[in-house]
Amino acid sequence: MKTTPSLRAIAAAVCVLAMPLSVQAQASLPASAAATAAKPATAALKRYELQTNIVDGKMVFIDAKGQVNPVLAAKVGDTVELVLKSGEGAEHDLLIPELNVASAKFSANSGSTTVRFKVTRAGTFTYYCSIPGHRQIGMEGKLEVSGTSLAETAAPKAASESSQAAALALYTPAPSPMRGPDPSAVNVAANPASVPTAIGARAPQTLKYRMETVELPGKLDDGTSFTYWTFNRQVPGPMLRAKVGDTVELTLFNAKDSKMIHSIDLHAVTGGHGGGQHTQVAPGQEKTVTFKALNPGLFVYHCATPLVPQHIAAGMYGMILVEPEGGLSKVDREYYVMQGEMYTGRPHGAPVHQEANLEKMANELPDYYVFNGEVGALSKTHKLQAKVGETVRIYFGVGGPNKISSFHIIGEIFDKVYSEGSISSPKHDVQTTLVAPGGATIVELKVQHPGSYLLVDHALSRAGKGAVGVLEVTGEPVPGVYHAGAHQ
């Protein structure tokens, strides 16, 4: 009797027969075709030229075809060569942290730089500039890598770990070696007496101002220097003065040897981010904005280039006074004072050239509080002066970038305070006035007794970090106002 094989037996037989057939078929392939099947695609050199520039107010990378923040393409095994050049002249770099790629810093002064690396992982990776704030304002693009990751490549970082590293890069500059104070450091403290002449009653006019942004080493304290970023080589920048109804044409020029892009945002301006939108100025270039002075008051201006707090903390702030119709009341003396805080890599008073510490800045932990940019600016470099019987007006503002000031003069009372820089409704008989970062006030006092009066932030621990100034009053005392000892 003939036995019919089961379906399972037939299937097993087919598999057994197929095995030698497939081996035989592979063996019969031409040698070149077999080699092609076994060998991966030949690795290539992918070369890209990227130039930095400012487009529509944003910092970007541009390729040879003019594409903004182009998508770069490569395959696993390729070698990528990036030729990097600063088109607008400022200092930049390029990082791809997930691939351990980091270029040297490059600028107009240094010329182009080249970075080469072999791609061993597939995926989409972000390239960006790590100079603080530059990524935030647009300097990032994508590198797309196709293929299969090489076996020896380490596993990719978790998404949370990568984003954490990227966020840290925004606030953590490359470590810099400690060095002594810069022997070329100069005094950057603005003279508080450099107040523009009062305008008073007149018809509206067109005023033209030109300011220059300059990066330079300055004397932060005795035996301590710091690289300041300034308007017109001083901290605060020059005081501007206009009248309600005036048209102001402001040109901002960025010094050719600057490493950074700078700008200006004036709180007195309506529109265009206060001017910051249209004054992102590269080294060696200039831009102009025109605005109408619509509101009277005392207003702060500052740099508005990311990281904005870094630019402010380095000294880029000042004030503009817009007088009301008819002007302000006449006084004997006017002074211009601004408070700021500074975040440094070494402790307060270290005899070194201080570098900015952006981690302290992010955590709002200043090492210095200063009036007019440096320790001793209003006690050693300059002093406010008056005579008994004179009325003194102080235009006081806070550049910040973070801390409120409790402005007070030890031994005096403010006869008038124009809170928050508003001229319309002064307060009277004020001991201490609060001034917000990015805010201002005007105080007036009639001095009636000779002596040295201390300008302080009444958060008095800050006096030990530099926030002290002196108003020196001379003359004969007004009888009965004050004397040492018992009543006579």
PDB file of C-alpha atoms in Angstrom, residues 353-485:
ATOM      1  CA  HIS A 353      41.267  90.123  34.833  1.00  0.00           C
ATOM      2  CA  GLN A 354      37.712  89.068  35.537  1.00  0.00           C
ATOM      3  CA  GLU A 355      35.692  87.111  32.988  1.00  0.00           C
ATOM      4  CA  ALA A 356      31.897  87.083  32.898  1.00  0.00           C
ATOM      5  CA  ASN A 357      30.272  84.098  34.622  1.00  0.00           C
ATOM      6  CA  LEU A 358      26.947  83.376  32.930  1.00  0.00           C
ATOM      7  CA  GLU A 359      25.946  80.641  35.360  1.00  0.00           C
ATOM      8  CA  LYS A 360      26.029  83.168  38.220  1.00  0.00           C
ATOM      9  CA  MET A 361      24.097  85.560  36.021  1.00  0.00           C
ATOM     10  CA  ALA A 362      21.407  82.977  35.331  1.00  0.00           C
ATOM     11  CA  ASN A 363      21.178  82.295  39.082  1.00  0.00           C
ATOM     12  CA  GLU A 364      21.200  86.053  39.883  1.00  0.00           C
ATOM     13  CA  LEU A 365      24.253  85.873  42.156  1.00  0.00           C
ATOM     14  CA  PRO A 366      26.304  89.050  41.510  1.00  0.00           C
ATOM     15  CA  ASP A 367      29.853  89.504  42.707  1.00  0.00           C
ATOM     16  CA  TYR A 368      29.736  93.290  42.251  1.00  0.00           C
ATOM     17  CA  TYR A 369      27.153  96.060  42.539  1.00  0.00           C
ATOM     18  CA  VAL A 370      28.400  99.253  40.950  1.00  0.00           C
ATOM     19  CA  PHE A 371      27.401 102.855  40.358  1.00  0.00           C
ATOM     20  CA  ASN A 372      28.525 104.085  36.927  1.00  0.00           C
ATOM     21  CA  GLY A 373      30.254 100.889  36.017  1.00  0.00           C
ATOM     22  CA  GLU A 374      33.062 100.363  38.509  1.00  0.00           C
ATOM     23  CA  VAL A 375      33.928 100.198  42.194  1.00  0.00           C
ATOM     24  CA  GLY A 376      34.786 103.710  43.379  1.00  0.00           C
ATOM     25  CA  ALA A 377      33.314 105.390  40.283  1.00  0.00           C
ATOM     26  CA  LEU A 378      31.465 107.945  42.454  1.00  0.00           C
ATOM     27  CA  SER A 379      33.892 108.109  45.369  1.00  0.00           C
ATOM     28  CA  LYS A 380      37.388 107.919  43.840  1.00  0.00           C
ATOM     29  CA  THR A 381      37.093 108.525  40.095  1.00  0.00           C
ATOM     30  CA  HIS A 382      34.292 111.108  40.376  1.00  0.00           C
ATOM     31  CA  LYS A 383      32.308 112.735  43.167  1.00  0.00           C
ATOM     32  CA  LEU A 384      29.026 114.563  43.124  1.00  0.00           C
ATOM     33  CA  GLN A 385      29.498 118.080  44.492  1.00  0.00           C
ATOM     34  CA  ALA A 386      27.206 120.829  45.769  1.00  0.00           C
ATOM     35  CA  LYS A 387      27.126 123.855  48.057  1.00  0.00           C
ATOM     36  CA  VAL A 388      24.864 124.442  51.030  1.00  0.00           C
ATOM     37  CA  GLY A 389      21.612 125.980  49.838  1.00  0.00           C
ATOM     38  CA  GLU A 390      21.730 124.457  46.341  1.00  0.00           C
ATOM     39  CA  THR A 391      19.095 122.129  44.907  1.00  0.00           C
ATOM     40  CA  VAL A 392      20.495 118.940  43.413  1.00  0.00           C
ATOM     41  CA  ARG A 393      18.661 116.767  40.892  1.00  0.00           C
ATOM     42  CA  ILE A 394      19.848 113.206  40.286  1.00  0.00           C
ATOM     43  CA  TYR A 395      18.722 111.185  37.299  1.00  0.00           C
ATOM     44  CA  PHE A 396      19.012 107.662  38.663  1.00  0.00           C
ATOM     45  CA  GLY A 397      18.449 104.410  36.788  1.00  0.00           C
ATOM     46  CA  VAL A 398      19.110 100.692  37.103  1.00  0.00           C
ATOM     47  CA  GLY A 399      20.666  98.861  34.194  1.00  0.00           C
ATOM     48  CA  GLY A 400      20.453  95.588  36.080  1.00  0.00           C
ATOM     49  CA  PRO A 401      20.076  93.174  34.485  1.00  0.00           C
ATOM     50  CA  ASN A 402      18.351  91.514  37.450  1.00  0.00           C
ATOM     51  CA  LYS A 403      18.315  93.384  40.762  1.00  0.00           C
ATOM     52  CA  ILE A 404      16.049  96.093  42.188  1.00  0.00           C
ATOM     53  CA  SER A 405      17.738  99.062  43.850  1.00  0.00           C
ATOM     54  CA  SER A 406      16.584 100.728  47.060  1.00  0.00           C
ATOM     55  CA  PHE A 407      18.133 104.107  46.320  1.00  0.00           C
ATOM     56  CA  HIS A 408      18.939 106.211  49.388  1.00  0.00           C
ATOM     57  CA  ILE A 409      21.297 109.041  50.381  1.00  0.00           C
ATOM     58  CA  ILE A 410      22.530 108.652  53.944  1.00  0.00           C
ATOM     59  CA  GLY A 411      21.932 111.895  55.851  1.00  0.00           C
ATOM     60  CA  GLU A 412      19.444 113.396  53.367  1.00  0.00           C
ATOM     61  CA  ILE A 413      15.759 113.274  52.468  1.00  0.00           C
ATOM     62  CA  PHE A 414      14.445 113.550  48.923  1.00  0.00           C
ATOM     63  CA  ASP A 415      12.263 116.646  48.663  1.00  0.00           C
ATOM     64  CA  LYS A 416      10.819 115.331  45.392  1.00  0.00           C
ATOM     65  CA  VAL A 417      10.800 111.904  43.793  1.00  0.00           C
ATOM     66  CA  TYR A 418       9.526 111.261  40.284  1.00  0.00           C
ATOM     67  CA  SER A 419       8.829 107.567  40.787  1.00  0.00           C
ATOM     68  CA  GLU A 420       9.508 105.186  37.908  1.00  0.00           C
ATOM     69  CA  GLY A 421      10.757 108.103  35.836  1.00  0.00           C
ATOM     70  CA  SER A 422       7.258 109.566  35.487  1.00  0.00           C
ATOM     71  CA  ILE A 423       7.383 113.366  35.496  1.00  0.00           C
ATOM     72  CA  SER A 424       3.629 113.946  35.789  1.00  0.00           C
ATOM     73  CA  SER A 425       3.132 113.396  39.534  1.00  0.00           C
ATOM     74  CA  PRO A 426       6.102 113.747  41.928  1.00  0.00           C
ATOM     75  CA  LYS A 427       6.083 112.451  45.497  1.00  0.00           C
ATOM     76  CA  HIS A 428       7.404 114.562  48.361  1.00  0.00           C
ATOM     77  CA  ASP A 429       9.529 113.867  51.451  1.00  0.00           C
ATOM     78  CA  VAL A 430      10.808 110.395  50.554  1.00  0.00           C
ATOM     79  CA  GLN A 431      13.596 108.550  52.397  1.00  0.00           C
ATOM     80  CA  THR A 432      14.265 105.595  50.050  1.00  0.00           C
ATOM     81  CA  THR A 433      12.858 104.892  46.612  1.00  0.00           C
ATOM     82  CA  LEU A 434      12.623 101.583  44.775  1.00  0.00           C
ATOM     83  CA  VAL A 435      13.941 101.413  41.224  1.00  0.00           C
ATOM     84  CA  ALA A 436      13.364  98.316  39.119  1.00  0.00           C
ATOM     85  CA  PRO A 437      15.941  96.880  36.709  1.00  0.00           C
ATOM     86  CA  GLY A 438      15.304  98.679  33.463  1.00  0.00           C
ATOM     87  CA  GLY A 439      13.644 101.468  35.441  1.00  0.00           C
ATOM     88  CA  ALA A 440      14.499 104.983  36.523  1.00  0.00           C
ATOM     89  CA  THR A 441      13.658 107.757  38.951  1.00  0.00           C
ATOM     90  CA  ILE A 442      14.421 111.450  39.378  1.00  0.00           C
ATOM     91  CA  VAL A 443      15.157 112.753  42.870  1.00  0.00           C
ATOM     92  CA  GLU A 444      15.637 116.336  44.039  1.00  0.00           C
ATOM     93  CA  LEU A 445      17.032 117.567  47.341  1.00  0.00           C
ATOM     94  CA  LYS A 446      18.070 120.903  48.760  1.00  0.00           C
ATOM     95  CA  VAL A 447      21.286 120.511  50.731  1.00  0.00           C
ATOM     96  CA  GLN A 448      21.364 122.426  54.025  1.00  0.00           C
ATOM     97  CA  HIS A 449      24.397 121.086  55.833  1.00  0.00           C
ATOM     98  CA  PRO A 450      28.022 120.488  54.730  1.00  0.00           C
ATOM     99  CA  GLY A 451      29.501 117.001  54.738  1.00  0.00           C
ATOM    100  CA  SER A 452      29.968 113.812  52.761  1.00  0.00           C
ATOM    101  CA  TYR A 453      26.649 112.191  51.945  1.00  0.00           C
ATOM    102  CA  LEU A 454      26.717 108.566  50.827  1.00  0.00           C
ATOM    103  CA  LEU A 455      24.699 107.326  47.881  1.00  0.00           C
ATOM    104  CA  VAL A 456      23.765 103.703  48.533  1.00  0.00           C
ATOM    105  CA  ASP A 457      21.461 100.887  47.656  1.00  0.00           C
ATOM    106  CA  HIS A 458      19.798 100.359  51.046  1.00  0.00           C
ATOM    107  CA  ALA A 459      20.143  96.630  50.595  1.00  0.00           C
ATOM    108  CA  LEU A 460      23.290  97.528  52.470  1.00  0.00           C
ATOM    109  CA  SER A 461      25.303  94.346  51.950  1.00  0.00           C
ATOM    110  CA  ARG A 462      25.708  95.657  48.419  1.00  0.00           C
ATOM    111  CA  ALA A 463      27.760  98.584  49.679  1.00  0.00           C
ATOM    112  CA  GLY A 464      30.514  96.087  50.463  1.00  0.00           C
ATOM    113  CA  LYS A 465      30.334  94.896  46.866  1.00  0.00           C
ATOM    114  CA  GLY A 466      30.829  98.365  45.413  1.00  0.00           C
ATOM    115  CA  ALA A 467      27.510 100.249  45.462  1.00  0.00           C
ATOM    116  CA  VAL A 468      28.670 103.436  47.231  1.00  0.00           C
ATOM    117  CA  GLY A 469      28.937 106.989  45.954  1.00  0.00           C
ATOM    118  CA  VAL A 470      29.653 110.365  47.569  1.00  0.00           C
ATOM    119  CA  LEU A 471      27.868 113.715  47.395  1.00  0.00           C
ATOM    120  CA  GLU A 472      30.364 116.241  48.758  1.00  0.00           C
ATOM    121  CA  VAL A 473      28.638 119.354  50.166  1.00  0.00           C
ATOM    122  CA  THR A 474      30.633 122.444  51.137  1.00  0.00           C
ATOM    123  CA  GLY A 475      29.664 125.749  52.747  1.00  0.00           C
ATOM    124  CA  GLU A 476      28.328 127.058  56.019  1.00  0.00           C
ATOM    125  CA  PRO A 477      25.660 125.026  57.807  1.00  0.00           C
ATOM    126  CA  VAL A 478      22.137 126.370  58.122  1.00  0.00           C
ATOM    127  CA  PRO A 479      21.677 127.197  61.826  1.00  0.00           C
ATOM    128  CA  GLY A 480      19.584 124.708  63.761  1.00  0.00           C
ATOM    129  CA  VAL A 481      19.543 122.019  61.082  1.00  0.00           C
ATOM    130  CA  TYR A 482      22.178 119.785  62.658  1.00  0.00           C
ATOM    131  CA  HIS A 483      25.093 119.839  65.087  1.00  0.00           C
ATOM    132  CA  ALA A 484      26.967 117.336  67.217  1.00  0.00           C
ATOM    133  CA  GLY A 485      26.092 117.383  70.924  1.00  0.00           C
TER     134      GLY A 485
END
